[in-house]
Amino acid sequence: MNAPDLTTLTLEEKASLLSGRDFWSTKEIPEAGIPSIVLTDGPHGIRRQAGASDHLGIHDSLPSTCLPPAVAVGSSWNPDIAARVGATVGREGRAFGVAIALGPGVNIKRSPLCGRNFEYYSEDPLLSGVLGAAHVTGLQAEGTGASVKHFAANNQETERMRISADVDERTLREIYLPAFERVVTEANPATVMCSYNKINGFYASENTWLLTDLLRGEWNFRGAVVSDWGAVGNRIEGVKAGMDLEMPGSVGKTDQQIIDAVRSGVLEEDLVDASVRRVLELSNLAPAEGARFDVDDHHALARELATEGIVLLRNENGALPLPTGQQIAVIGAFADTPRFQGGGSSHINPTRLDTALHEIRGQAQLRNSRVTYAPGFTVDGSGDESALLVDAVDAASSADVAVVFAGLGDREESEGFDRDALTLPPAQVALLKAVAKANPRTVVVLSNGGVVSLEGWHDDVDAIVEGWLLGQGGGRAIADVLFGTTNPSGHLAETIPFRLEDNPSYLNFPGEQGHVRYGEGVFVGYRYYESANVPVRYPFGYGLSYTQFTTTGLTVDTKDVDGALARVTVKNTGDSVGKHVVQLYVSTTAGPVRRPVRELRAFAKVELQPGEERTIDLALDRRAFAYWDVELGRWVVPAGDYSIQVGTDSSTIVAEKAVTLQGDPIVRPLTMQSTVGDWFGHPVAGPVLMQGLTAAMSPEQAEQADQNADGLKMVESMPMHQFLAFTGDSIPLECLESLVEQTRTEPATTAVPA
Ligand code: BGC
């Protein structure tokens, strides 16, 4: 559609374009050639409702392919998987007449208790951003627009519609915003969805700093901002802040408010026009009629894309892959009634559904193995669970191996509420322990959207397969990993702690009296565990394979003034083909702020044949070394020593190289509030002051000052104006004022490696 001339539209018509017609579509103005478009969930499938509508996944939707949710894509560490999930959703979006498929969600997993963690990728902003950008690129290449969500600092479900996330700017910039920034700057999403919550007291939907200064000003976003469903409070403040499209509609109420505000001079019509233009751009995404998708092809894709999300956590005594000619006892209701997606707005009505039990039976038959099945518990905790446990123990004791499917049900986790504990339901823990006692070879397969505690039974079992929620093809993907048809290659995108209390957000989650304080600052997930030396059950980045890899020959080239290039050689030293994730961390104490012990700054997933080796290049840009400086209001690369580390996870470093960077030539502006230490240590003012002082001193005074160095230390933290008051204006005020002026003119900054 060509952009219509807005002067041909009345104010009423323009206002009407800024809110939905109904739950899932925008208003049309046929006379002006403006069509209605459909926006619907997302992110791992199309939830197209034909009958009653809702945003909580309560009413039915048309069958579509349920691809692996973000929790599984996160664990794949593979942007290609994210891109193919996006592309598949994009193709189905077109077939369902959808212009915008809502997603992906790139919020950070701050607490393992967040009920919606299954819909987010990781506790790390780089991993989240790279996968989110790949999803958007894949989706939009198919002609369907994206809506990256929920912008911003929406890291919990408790009170999500009104809580204020109280976060300092460094933490926002380093942890909670970079994934959005990457998606916006690299993948150009059609829309950004603003979140329900407040940020430091201001609703995201009315937040000019967030939606205009940062998103459009700094990141150059050119698309439209859409509200989360029902996130609009004060519509006029929203338009002023740059919140373009209110979803769903308000049956004309807020349209009228916009009209009245323009007429009374409270709202500039130019702002309305700007929003209308951005919303009208979306009309170009209106899908062509007649698009189709092949249900079987997409089911095959759902299977394939699920495999890399599975993380093999434990594999003692060669328990996996399952050998041939075995009697296998499959235990646990999730084997037959899979939990393959989370509850809420992303809930898909799948076109097909694999069950692990069926797939295991199929593959067992080919390997001359026999399968028995006992549910062991009920997913909703109903019925006589102790009788089910007895049957399961019976089945386990007469088998060569017991494979137990445990996990969380929809009651335990969903959009809309947070969990209050990490543990599995008690009946399942009892079952795991009883089965492990009855059969020394016990394998556990987990189905859960958020991290569960493995304590109390971890050491009793031989193998643990973290199957997360894998979408409709997950049953096959799990069977493939159990039998070794595919080699597991997933790695944790979030830490599995020993105890909930170990998590850095523990004391501040989910907040109280309307506020959640992000008190742990940038120390989220592994950034905290590694920095505070808190032991965990499985660290971020961890994952086993049926083969082994070595990492050698790390080199780091820092000649490029805007970053560095790391090069490392990985080799598959085992006897099966496998995929390895090279994880590159940067570690430093440089700069005036406390830095996490290490931070993920680059990664790559490579497939290697047995014996094959490959050299991988990983580029580190300026941001890989930078922190957000709140005083200067920008990214700073401080001068100093940096260690470039390759880890098989965030706590296991297998190669390391030290580099020294000259960093940005920073000149901090001084004020009379700056301390004596700041003044004397300042690269411009310090030498001038020292020279002046020394010149004014007699040799005796100079000697005295030398002996009194400790006394000087005591005044170092004193603001200059106080120091002057105490010392009877010992330094002339005009001299200090002229130095203040000089420190305001800063040289340009570049990261210049030494
Ligand atoms: C969710 C969004 C979703 C929207 C529409 C909201 O409740 O937070 O993620 O896209 O509903 O269903």
Coordinates of C-alpha atoms in Angstrom, one line a residue, residues 489-711:
S489 CA 24.0 -30.6 21.6
G490 CA 22.0 -28.4 23.8
H491 CA 23.6 -26.2 26.4
L492 CA 22.0 -24.5 29.4
A493 CA 20.9 -20.9 28.6
E494 CA 20.3 -20.5 32.3
T495 CA 22.0 -21.7 35.5
I496 CA 20.5 -24.6 37.5
P497 CA 21.2 -23.6 41.1
F498 CA 21.5 -25.8 44.1
R499 CA 18.9 -23.8 46.0
L500 CA 16.4 -21.1 45.1
E501 CA 18.0 -19.0 47.9
D502 CA 21.3 -19.0 45.9
N503 CA 19.7 -17.0 43.1
P504 CA 20.7 -13.4 43.1
S505 CA 17.2 -12.0 42.8
Y506 CA 16.0 -14.2 45.7
L507 CA 15.5 -11.4 48.3
N508 CA 14.0 -9.0 45.8
F509 CA 11.6 -11.3 43.8
P510 CA 8.8 -10.7 43.0
G511 CA 8.8 -7.4 45.0
E512 CA 6.4 -5.8 47.4
Q513 CA 4.0 -2.9 47.7
G514 CA 4.1 -2.2 44.0
H515 CA 7.8 -2.2 43.5
V516 CA 10.3 -4.9 42.5
R517 CA 13.9 -3.7 43.2
Y518 CA 16.5 -5.1 40.9
G519 CA 18.9 -5.0 43.8
E520 CA 21.4 -7.5 42.3
G521 CA 22.1 -5.0 39.5
V522 CA 24.1 -6.4 36.7
F523 CA 24.8 -9.6 38.7
V524 CA 22.1 -11.7 37.1
G525 CA 22.4 -15.5 36.7
Y526 CA 26.0 -16.7 36.1
R527 CA 27.3 -13.1 36.4
Y528 CA 26.5 -13.4 40.1
Y529 CA 27.3 -17.1 40.7
E530 CA 30.7 -16.7 39.1
S531 CA 31.5 -13.4 40.8
A532 CA 30.4 -14.4 44.3
N533 CA 31.8 -17.9 44.0
V534 CA 28.4 -19.5 44.7
P535 CA 28.5 -23.2 43.7
V536 CA 25.7 -24.3 41.4
R537 CA 24.4 -27.7 40.3
Y538 CA 24.9 -27.0 36.6
P539 CA 26.4 -23.7 35.3
F540 CA 25.2 -21.6 32.4
G541 CA 26.5 -23.0 29.1
Y542 CA 26.7 -26.6 30.4
G543 CA 25.8 -29.6 28.2
L544 CA 27.1 -33.0 27.5
S545 CA 27.5 -34.8 24.2
Y546 CA 28.0 -38.5 23.2
T547 CA 31.3 -37.4 21.7
Q548 CA 34.2 -35.3 23.1
F549 CA 35.7 -32.0 21.9
T550 CA 39.0 -30.3 22.5
T551 CA 39.8 -26.6 22.3
T552 CA 43.3 -25.5 21.4
G553 CA 45.3 -22.6 19.8
L554 CA 43.5 -19.6 21.1
T555 CA 44.8 -16.4 19.6
V556 CA 43.5 -12.9 20.1
D557 CA 44.2 -10.1 17.6
T558 CA 43.6 -6.6 19.1
K559 CA 45.0 -4.6 16.2
D560 CA 41.6 -3.4 15.1
V561 CA 40.8 -0.2 17.0
D562 CA 37.2 -1.1 17.4
G563 CA 37.5 -4.5 19.0
A564 CA 39.3 -7.8 18.7
L565 CA 39.3 -11.0 16.8
A566 CA 39.6 -14.3 18.6
R567 CA 40.5 -17.5 16.8
V568 CA 40.3 -21.0 18.3
T569 CA 40.6 -24.6 17.0
V570 CA 38.0 -27.2 18.1
K571 CA 38.3 -30.9 17.4
N572 CA 35.9 -33.8 17.7
T573 CA 38.1 -36.4 19.4
G574 CA 35.3 -39.0 19.9
D575 CA 33.7 -41.4 17.5
S576 CA 30.4 -39.9 16.7
V577 CA 29.4 -36.8 14.8
G578 CA 28.4 -34.0 17.1
K579 CA 27.9 -30.2 17.6
H580 CA 30.0 -28.1 19.9
V581 CA 29.3 -24.7 21.2
V582 CA 32.4 -22.4 21.4
Q583 CA 31.7 -19.9 24.2
L584 CA 33.8 -16.8 24.5
Y585 CA 33.8 -14.9 27.7
V586 CA 35.6 -11.6 28.6
S587 CA 36.8 -11.0 32.1
T588 CA 38.2 -7.8 33.5
T589 CA 38.4 -5.6 36.6
A590 CA 39.2 -2.5 34.5
G591 CA 37.3 0.7 35.1
P592 CA 35.6 2.4 38.0
V593 CA 32.7 0.0 38.4
R594 CA 32.5 -3.5 39.6
R595 CA 32.4 -5.9 36.6
P596 CA 31.1 -9.5 36.6
V597 CA 33.9 -12.0 36.8
R598 CA 33.1 -13.0 33.2
E599 CA 30.5 -12.2 30.6
L600 CA 29.6 -14.1 27.4
R601 CA 30.7 -11.9 24.5
A602 CA 30.6 -14.3 21.5
F603 CA 29.6 -17.9 20.6
A604 CA 29.4 -20.2 17.7
K605 CA 28.0 -23.7 17.2
V606 CA 29.9 -26.0 14.9
E607 CA 29.2 -29.5 13.7
L608 CA 32.2 -31.8 13.5
Q609 CA 32.7 -35.3 12.2
P610 CA 34.7 -37.8 14.3
G611 CA 38.3 -36.6 14.1
E612 CA 37.5 -33.4 12.3
E613 CA 39.0 -30.1 13.5
R614 CA 38.1 -26.6 12.6
T615 CA 39.4 -23.1 13.4
I616 CA 36.7 -20.7 14.3
D617 CA 36.8 -16.9 14.2
L618 CA 34.9 -15.0 16.8
A619 CA 34.7 -11.2 16.5
L620 CA 34.6 -9.1 19.6
D621 CA 33.3 -5.6 19.1
R622 CA 33.8 -2.5 21.2
R623 CA 30.8 -3.4 23.4
A624 CA 32.4 -6.7 24.4
F625 CA 34.8 -4.7 26.6
A626 CA 32.5 -1.8 27.6
Y627 CA 30.4 -1.0 30.6
W628 CA 27.7 1.7 30.9
D629 CA 29.1 4.7 32.6
V630 CA 26.2 6.5 34.5
E631 CA 28.3 9.6 35.0
L632 CA 29.1 10.1 31.4
G633 CA 25.9 8.6 30.1
R634 CA 27.6 6.3 27.6
W635 CA 29.5 3.1 26.9
V636 CA 33.1 3.3 28.1
V637 CA 36.0 0.9 27.3
P638 CA 38.3 1.4 30.3
A639 CA 42.0 1.1 29.9
G640 CA 43.4 -2.0 31.5
D641 CA 43.9 -5.8 31.3
Y642 CA 41.3 -8.1 29.9
S643 CA 41.2 -11.9 29.8
I644 CA 39.7 -13.5 26.7
Q645 CA 38.4 -16.9 27.9
V646 CA 37.0 -19.9 26.1
G647 CA 34.7 -22.0 28.3
T648 CA 32.8 -25.2 27.9
D649 CA 30.4 -23.4 30.3
S650 CA 30.6 -20.3 32.4
S651 CA 32.6 -21.9 35.2
T652 CA 34.9 -24.1 33.1
I653 CA 37.6 -22.2 31.2
V654 CA 39.6 -24.3 28.8
A655 CA 41.7 -21.6 27.1
E656 CA 42.6 -18.1 28.0
K657 CA 44.6 -15.1 26.6
A658 CA 45.4 -11.8 28.3
V659 CA 45.2 -8.5 26.4
T660 CA 45.8 -5.0 27.4
L661 CA 43.6 -2.2 26.0
Q662 CA 44.4 1.5 26.1
G663 CA 40.7 2.1 26.3
D664 CA 38.8 5.3 25.8
P665 CA 40.7 8.5 26.6
I666 CA 38.2 9.6 29.3
V667 CA 38.2 13.1 30.8
R668 CA 35.6 13.3 33.5
P669 CA 34.1 16.7 34.1
L670 CA 34.9 18.1 37.6
T671 CA 32.6 20.1 39.8
M672 CA 33.1 21.5 43.3
Q673 CA 31.2 18.4 44.4
S674 CA 34.0 16.2 43.1
T675 CA 36.3 14.9 45.8
V676 CA 39.8 16.0 46.5
G677 CA 40.9 12.6 45.2
D678 CA 39.0 13.2 42.0
W679 CA 40.7 16.5 41.5
F680 CA 44.2 15.4 42.2
G681 CA 43.8 12.2 40.2
H682 CA 42.3 14.0 37.2
P683 CA 44.4 13.8 34.1
V684 CA 43.9 17.4 33.2
A685 CA 43.3 19.2 36.6
G686 CA 45.6 16.9 38.7
P687 CA 49.0 17.9 37.3
V688 CA 48.0 21.6 37.3
L689 CA 47.0 21.5 40.9
M690 CA 50.1 19.6 42.0
Q691 CA 52.3 22.0 40.2
G692 CA 50.6 25.0 41.7
L693 CA 50.7 23.5 45.2
T694 CA 54.4 22.5 45.0
A695 CA 55.3 25.9 43.6
A696 CA 53.6 27.6 46.5
M697 CA 55.3 25.5 49.2
S698 CA 58.6 26.3 51.0
P699 CA 61.0 23.3 51.1
E700 CA 60.0 22.7 54.8
Q701 CA 56.3 22.6 53.9
A702 CA 57.0 20.2 51.0
E703 CA 58.8 17.9 53.4
Q704 CA 56.0 18.1 55.9
A705 CA 53.4 17.3 53.2
D706 CA 55.5 14.3 52.2
Q707 CA 55.5 12.9 55.7
N708 CA 51.9 13.6 56.1
A709 CA 50.8 11.5 53.1
D710 CA 48.3 9.6 55.3
G711 CA 46.6 12.8 56.3

